[in-house]
Amino acid sequence: MKYRGFGLFVSCCALIVTLSSRPQATNSQAQKGTSGLSPAEQDLLNEINQARAQPQVYAGYLEKLKPLFNGKQYKTDTLEVETMEGWDAVEDAIKFLRSAPPAGPLSSSQGLCRAAFSHVKDQSASGATGHAGADKMLVEERVKPFGTWQGDIGENLVYGDESARERILTWLIDDGVASRGHRKRVMSQDFKVAGISCGPHPEYGAMCVLTLAGSFSDLSTAPAGSETKKANSTGNTETKPTQVKSSTKMP
């Protein structure tokens, strides 16, 4: 099985599983609950909101990884991976989380979930990765059929059959991404609503799309003729990561 966090550090999976108090969630498009989210999607939203509410707790999870690093090499009894930045990326995430104020929870938006699902559906069929869809649209265009957004808008992607805890720690570490954009987006107080969709991916087994906005009006409730307010669009400029070979075929 391959794992990929689109330029993120995903090689900490083996240890993070032992740190998580949650059972590993399924990543398929499972039956939706009353919230409109599958169990995997709801778990991820819950995990994101816990990290936003308690950043120092998540700094503690990351601190436990230090003994497994030797330079850029990350090694457990069953896994050996050459990371892009090594412990430096994890330490940077810890410093960020130690000083971060708590942020309010993200509310689930049906329109943003639909936009996220459209990207999952696209890449589940094509095997592609990245923010651009087969039609070359990025998130700010992809959401338009489902409503209008206000404030900032952004998108995080993660590839691999991971638990919710692993996915949020992957975004927080943000290995190999100089801007730390994934970390900043998931912890930003400017984002109030989110859409999540998780589904299968032919190369990496599973994928999740997190779409974020300051606020979002679903098409059914949006004022007739209203235009999307394009403030700051984030999440579409990350470069494709260099793949790292390992015995477990993790990039």
Coordinates of C-alpha atoms in Angstrom, one line a residue:
M1 CA 0.0 0.0 0.0
K2 CA 1.2 3.5 -0.8
Y3 CA 0.8 6.5 1.3
R4 CA 1.0 10.1 0.2
G5 CA 0.2 13.4 1.8
F6 CA 0.8 15.5 -1.3
G7 CA 4.1 17.0 -0.2
L8 CA 3.5 16.1 3.4
F9 CA 5.3 14.0 5.9
V10 CA 3.4 10.7 6.0
S11 CA 6.1 8.3 7.2
C12 CA 5.1 8.6 10.9
C13 CA 2.1 6.4 10.4
A14 CA 3.5 3.3 12.2
L15 CA 4.1 5.1 15.5
I16 CA 1.1 7.4 15.3
V17 CA -1.2 4.5 15.3
T18 CA 0.0 3.6 18.8
L19 CA -0.5 7.1 20.0
S20 CA -4.1 7.3 18.8
S21 CA -6.9 6.4 21.2
R22 CA -9.3 6.0 18.3
P23 CA -9.7 2.8 16.3
Q24 CA -8.5 3.2 12.7
A25 CA -11.3 4.4 10.5
T26 CA -12.3 3.0 7.2
N27 CA -11.6 5.3 4.2
S28 CA -14.2 4.1 1.7
Q29 CA -17.3 5.9 0.8
A30 CA -19.2 4.2 3.5
Q31 CA -22.8 4.7 4.4
K32 CA -23.4 8.3 5.4
G33 CA -24.7 9.1 8.9
T34 CA -27.3 11.7 10.0
S35 CA -24.6 14.4 9.6
G36 CA -24.2 13.5 5.9
L37 CA -20.6 12.3 6.5
S38 CA -19.4 8.7 6.4
P39 CA -17.7 7.4 9.6
A40 CA -14.2 8.1 8.2
E41 CA -15.2 11.7 7.2
Q42 CA -16.8 12.4 10.6
D43 CA -13.8 11.0 12.4
L44 CA -11.5 13.3 10.4
L45 CA -13.7 16.3 11.1
N46 CA -13.7 15.4 14.8
E47 CA -10.0 15.0 14.8
I48 CA -9.4 18.4 13.1
N49 CA -11.7 20.1 15.6
Q50 CA -9.9 18.5 18.5
A51 CA -6.5 19.7 17.2
R52 CA -7.9 23.2 16.7
A53 CA -9.3 23.2 20.3
Q54 CA -6.2 21.6 21.9
P55 CA -3.1 22.4 19.8
Q56 CA -0.8 21.6 22.7
V57 CA -2.1 18.1 23.1
Y58 CA -1.2 17.5 19.5
A59 CA 2.2 18.9 20.1
G60 CA 2.6 16.2 22.7
Y61 CA 1.7 13.5 20.2
L62 CA 4.5 14.8 17.9
E63 CA 7.1 15.0 20.6
K64 CA 6.9 11.2 21.1
L65 CA 8.2 10.7 17.6
K66 CA 11.7 12.1 18.3
P67 CA 13.5 8.9 19.3
L68 CA 12.6 7.4 15.9
F69 CA 14.6 10.0 13.9
N70 CA 18.2 9.9 12.9
G71 CA 18.8 12.9 10.6
K72 CA 16.3 12.7 7.9
Q73 CA 15.7 9.0 8.4
Y74 CA 12.7 7.8 10.3
K75 CA 12.8 4.2 11.5
T76 CA 10.7 1.8 13.5
D77 CA 10.8 -1.9 13.8
T78 CA 8.8 -2.3 10.6
L79 CA 9.4 0.9 8.7
E80 CA 12.3 2.9 7.4
V81 CA 11.8 6.0 5.4
E82 CA 14.0 8.9 4.2
T83 CA 11.9 12.1 4.9
M84 CA 12.4 15.4 3.2
E85 CA 13.3 17.5 6.3
G86 CA 13.7 15.0 9.1
W87 CA 13.0 16.0 12.7
D88 CA 13.1 19.7 11.7
A89 CA 9.6 19.6 10.2
V90 CA 8.2 17.9 13.3
E91 CA 10.0 20.3 15.6
D92 CA 8.7 23.2 13.6
A93 CA 5.1 21.9 14.0
I94 CA 5.6 21.4 17.7
K95 CA 6.7 25.0 18.1
F96 CA 3.8 26.2 16.1
L97 CA 1.3 24.2 18.1
R98 CA 2.8 25.2 21.5
S99 CA 2.2 28.8 20.7
A100 CA -1.1 28.5 18.8
P101 CA -4.3 29.8 20.5
P102 CA -7.3 27.5 20.4
A103 CA -9.5 27.8 17.4
G104 CA -13.2 27.3 17.1
P105 CA -14.6 24.1 15.6
L106 CA -15.3 23.8 11.9
S107 CA -18.9 23.2 10.9
S108 CA -19.8 20.8 8.2
S109 CA -21.1 22.4 5.0
Q110 CA -23.1 20.3 2.6
G111 CA -22.1 22.4 -0.4
L112 CA -18.4 22.1 0.4
C113 CA -18.8 18.4 1.0
R114 CA -20.3 18.1 -2.5
A115 CA -17.3 20.0 -3.9
A116 CA -14.9 17.7 -2.1
F117 CA -16.8 14.6 -3.3
S118 CA -16.6 15.8 -6.9
H119 CA -12.7 15.8 -6.6
V120 CA -12.6 12.4 -4.9
K121 CA -14.9 11.0 -7.6
D122 CA -12.7 12.4 -10.3
Q123 CA -9.4 11.1 -8.9
S124 CA -10.9 7.7 -7.8
A125 CA -11.6 7.1 -11.4
S126 CA -8.4 8.6 -13.0
G127 CA -5.8 7.8 -10.3
A128 CA -4.6 11.4 -10.6
T129 CA -3.4 13.4 -7.6
G130 CA -3.2 17.1 -6.8
H131 CA -5.5 20.0 -6.6
A132 CA -6.4 20.3 -10.2
G133 CA -9.3 18.2 -11.5
A134 CA -9.5 16.5 -14.8
D135 CA -11.1 19.7 -16.1
K136 CA -8.2 21.7 -14.7
M137 CA -10.4 23.4 -12.2
L138 CA -9.1 24.3 -8.7
V139 CA -11.1 24.5 -5.5
E140 CA -12.4 28.1 -6.0
E141 CA -14.0 27.1 -9.3
R142 CA -14.9 23.6 -8.2
V143 CA -17.2 24.9 -5.4
K144 CA -19.3 27.2 -7.7
P145 CA -21.9 24.7 -8.8
F146 CA -22.7 24.1 -5.1
G147 CA -23.0 27.6 -3.7
T148 CA -21.0 30.8 -2.9
W149 CA -18.1 31.2 -0.5
Q150 CA -17.1 34.3 1.5
G151 CA -13.8 35.1 3.1
D152 CA -10.9 32.7 2.4
I153 CA -11.1 29.3 0.7
G154 CA -8.6 26.5 0.7
E155 CA -8.1 22.8 0.2
N156 CA -6.0 20.0 1.8
L157 CA -5.5 16.6 0.3
V158 CA -4.1 13.4 1.7
Y159 CA -3.6 10.1 0.0
G160 CA -3.3 6.7 1.8
D161 CA -5.3 4.4 3.9
E162 CA -4.7 6.1 7.2
S163 CA -6.6 6.9 10.4
A164 CA -8.0 10.3 11.2
R165 CA -5.2 11.0 13.7
E166 CA -2.5 10.1 11.1
R167 CA -4.1 12.4 8.6
I168 CA -4.2 15.5 10.9
L169 CA -0.7 14.9 12.1
T170 CA 0.5 14.6 8.5
W171 CA -1.0 18.1 7.7
L172 CA 0.4 19.6 10.9
I173 CA 3.9 18.4 10.1
D174 CA 3.7 19.5 6.5
D175 CA 7.1 18.0 5.6
G176 CA 8.6 19.4 2.5
V177 CA 6.2 22.3 2.1
A178 CA 8.1 25.6 2.8
S179 CA 4.9 27.6 3.3
R180 CA 3.4 25.1 5.8
G181 CA 0.2 25.9 4.0
H182 CA -1.6 22.7 5.0
R183 CA -0.8 23.3 8.7
K184 CA -1.9 26.9 8.5
R185 CA -5.1 26.1 6.8
V186 CA -6.2 23.4 9.1
M187 CA -5.5 25.6 12.2
S188 CA -6.6 28.9 10.8
Q189 CA -9.3 30.9 12.7
D190 CA -10.3 32.4 9.4
F191 CA -12.0 29.2 8.3
K192 CA -15.3 28.4 9.9
V193 CA -16.8 25.8 7.7
A194 CA -15.5 22.7 6.0
G195 CA -16.5 19.9 3.6
I196 CA -14.8 16.5 3.7
S197 CA -15.0 13.6 1.4
C198 CA -13.0 10.3 1.6
G199 CA -13.0 7.6 -1.0
P200 CA -10.9 5.0 -2.8
H201 CA -7.8 5.8 -4.9
P202 CA -6.4 3.3 -7.4
E203 CA -2.8 3.9 -6.5
Y204 CA -2.8 4.9 -2.9
G205 CA -5.8 2.9 -1.7
A206 CA -7.7 5.8 -0.3
M207 CA -7.8 9.6 -0.3
C208 CA -9.5 12.5 1.5
V209 CA -10.3 16.0 0.4
L210 CA -10.8 18.8 3.0
T211 CA -12.4 22.0 1.5
L212 CA -12.4 25.0 3.8
A213 CA -14.1 28.4 3.7
G214 CA -14.8 31.4 5.8
S215 CA -18.5 30.8 5.2
F216 CA -20.5 29.1 2.5
S217 CA -24.1 29.5 1.2
D218 CA -25.4 26.4 -0.4
L219 CA -26.9 27.0 -3.9
S220 CA -30.4 26.3 -2.7
T221 CA -30.2 29.1 -0.2
A222 CA -27.8 31.5 -2.0
P223 CA -29.4 34.8 -3.2
A224 CA -30.3 34.7 -6.9
G225 CA -27.5 36.2 -9.0
S226 CA -25.0 36.4 -6.1
E227 CA -21.4 36.2 -7.1
T228 CA -18.6 34.3 -5.4
K229 CA -16.5 36.7 -3.4
K230 CA -12.9 35.9 -4.3
A231 CA -10.8 37.0 -1.3
N232 CA -7.8 34.8 -0.6
S233 CA -7.7 31.5 -2.3
T234 CA -5.3 29.1 -0.6
G235 CA -4.3 25.5 -1.2
N236 CA -3.6 25.4 -4.9
T237 CA 0.1 26.4 -5.2
E238 CA 1.8 23.5 -3.5
T239 CA 4.3 21.8 -5.8
K240 CA 4.3 18.1 -6.5
P241 CA 6.5 16.3 -3.9
T242 CA 9.5 14.3 -4.6
Q243 CA 8.7 10.7 -4.0
V244 CA 10.9 8.8 -1.5
K245 CA 11.4 5.1 -2.0
S246 CA 11.1 2.6 0.9
S247 CA 10.5 -1.1 1.5
T248 CA 6.8 -0.4 2.1
K249 CA 6.5 1.7 -1.2
M250 CA 5.7 4.8 0.8
P251 CA 6.5 8.0 -1.2

